[in-house]
């Protein structure tokens, strides 16, 4: 189902933190990994014939970790879900390491001593890194690799393996989620230009055109299959939506009951398009959202062919975009199946013109040293350079590697050998992948691991449901796992421990702040006055709602999370070094100023007085937006042009209100109703209703959460070019905020290495975002990892676990207690 593709889903259990530095971003609420293309990965849970033989072993020296579901893509190049990334991380090493605060370790070979929480720790890694900013603005990175390291099969790890890995990530046909090729490395664009897969060349040329390097016959065949699959894809959405949602939403959406339309293909299509954000009923007619086509719903109805035309037009025939609408198998997989034997042919690279034979800024110095030259400073570059070092001899072809002659382990444009190993990872990490069968990933320790042979012989990652994680540790099924840290989980853990606490004789609980935060969002395109979403009136309208949402945060978030979450005042995770602190100059509570810029609250106010003060401030904002106020009725009676008297907020609470922001919304709803403004709360049983609205850009308000990264770069989420629907967009600017000043500051911050300067610039960015009224920060929650106190030797678990330093760091030192 679509929710599998959209790991953006709120409250998806956070994956356990991984050891490898490269690409190690756990799946957090609000994050969307890029979908990977179809490849040679066996079906999840099936043993792969190329995997190393699994040895017999007893349970006494085996650590079992309870995990959420894997998708079987365990490649350091093509893993997309955090769970798959963790599987790969166990067997790999990263080029660059970080410490407990997420800071880069520049001297990893000898190790760097750094204090954290009063204790001095030594951090080691695979390399020493030197960063030099030159007078002309270019930046040089010198990377010296640790010598003597071997992959788990005994082959030496050298700089050639690093270069091979870099060229895979930078290949013109690479379609994984890593964005290494976007770094401003000298010669990158020249190397990647004028080559694409045959499919991408056809798509880039567009309908009615024939790309160079592609025949008319190949073009026509591709588009015929593209549309054939597309119509079936649209019909599948219609059928799935009817089955899943008609009973609950049909009458309220299209004025017809599920029974009334069960045999009516036209009305089913109307319902499917409406619930998927592709149109709505207006004055008895159905109006499509993309083309604006009207259907009278008497003699004329949309059909699957029309629906498909709307989908492909909306995404401009971009497959990754079309995939977002899936109600079953993603479009990309259906297209691959339809192409049949020719699928591989369309995945082959075609040359569209001249290109460079190498990346000029990637220079091999010797067998253990590399220089990387960039055209300008990029604050995120040092982290992106921390790629996984994949073995050339395993993922590539050593016969095709000759650095001096521009051969890098595979034919440019052909990643077949790399994709063939997607399900069976191998590297120089602490453990050796053995198999993935029946929902269990099995590892054996790597005797030649460079930081020392792991103490535990075997580790198993075993798939399970979240509800079974705590009981699983109690019963002995799991030794470690990461349950959602809900009231139910907390109470269950307390009941299991004899001391009635979350850490005791049976279970030890470790909590850290989540690398991300919860928020309520506003769409500047749909919540505005007139046609200018950035006008003072439009901002005032959004601030009217934001002020009320903000005042109801404290009691509702505490009610939901208790002490396991805190209120945040800015849209940035408190784990970030760039997050404003209470003692910082200019720090303020979110939306605590009225339309005239005066403080809404005083220290002496009771909570009820604050609610009333916020309501009065909201009235002031609505007036500033141009709403008509009836002083005798104490209500608004009319909205200005472009604005409405009624708005909707979508909250993914499973149809039961199970969401930390639900209470905020119901309280705000009552307050708004008292002044004549209606806020409709849409709590769908399937969160895809929200994700579809976000993808289509039709939402008014919504609730979700963002996952963050070590670096607080704001480009992906707030830069104007990344608004959903814009060609080349990251599809992450759901706020539709377009602000030239904000854009400039975001880019300026990226070009500096000075944390103090960047923090000041980001504070200005946050103030601009809040001034637009498009985001109301709500909470910073905690993640939990639980251990079996009885079976895991807790004194050997890495100390001072943090947001950036998970329990799997120092995993080679972890021990089990002796069997009783």
Short mmCIF file of C-alpha atoms in Angstrom, two decimals, residues 19-20 74-76 85-94 150-152 388-391 395 424-434 441-444 446 449 461:
data_model
loop_
_atom_site.label_atom_id
_atom_site.label_comp_id
_atom_site.label_asym_id
_atom_site.label_seq_id
_atom_site.Cartn_x
_atom_site.Cartn_y
_atom_site.Cartn_z
CA UNK A 19 26.89 2.56 13.49
CA UNK A 20 27.98 3.69 10.06
CA UNK A 74 20.40 -3.75 2.19
CA UNK A 75 22.80 -2.07 -0.21
CA UNK A 76 24.81 0.96 0.97
CA UNK A 85 20.03 1.23 6.25
CA UNK A 86 20.69 -0.26 9.69
CA UNK A 87 21.05 -3.74 8.22
CA UNK A 88 23.70 -2.44 5.81
CA UNK A 89 25.40 -0.36 8.50
CA UNK A 90 26.15 -3.44 10.61
CA UNK A 91 28.46 -4.80 7.91
CA UNK A 92 29.99 -1.55 6.67
CA UNK A 93 32.26 1.29 7.77
CA UNK A 94 31.91 4.97 6.99
CA UNK A 150 40.39 -5.51 5.68
CA UNK A 151 36.95 -6.34 4.42
CA UNK A 152 35.27 -9.30 6.10
CA UNK A 388 30.01 4.08 3.15
CA UNK A 389 33.19 2.46 1.84
CA UNK A 390 31.93 -0.39 -0.32
CA UNK A 391 34.31 -3.12 -1.56
CA UNK A 395 30.09 -4.65 -5.78
CA UNK A 424 23.43 -9.29 0.29
CA UNK A 425 25.63 -6.57 1.79
CA UNK A 426 29.33 -6.99 2.47
CA UNK A 427 31.91 -4.65 3.93
CA UNK A 428 34.46 -4.06 6.67
CA UNK A 429 32.02 -3.58 9.54
CA UNK A 430 31.78 -5.34 12.89
CA UNK A 431 29.51 -8.11 11.58
CA UNK A 432 29.13 -10.29 8.49
CA UNK A 433 25.74 -10.61 6.81
CA UNK A 434 24.69 -14.26 6.55
CA UNK A 441 18.50 -10.96 9.34
CA UNK A 442 21.36 -13.07 10.71
CA UNK A 443 24.92 -11.86 11.28
CA UNK A 444 28.16 -13.44 12.47
CA UNK A 446 33.81 -10.16 11.80
CA UNK A 449 37.09 -5.84 12.42
CA UNK A 461 17.49 -8.50 13.57
#
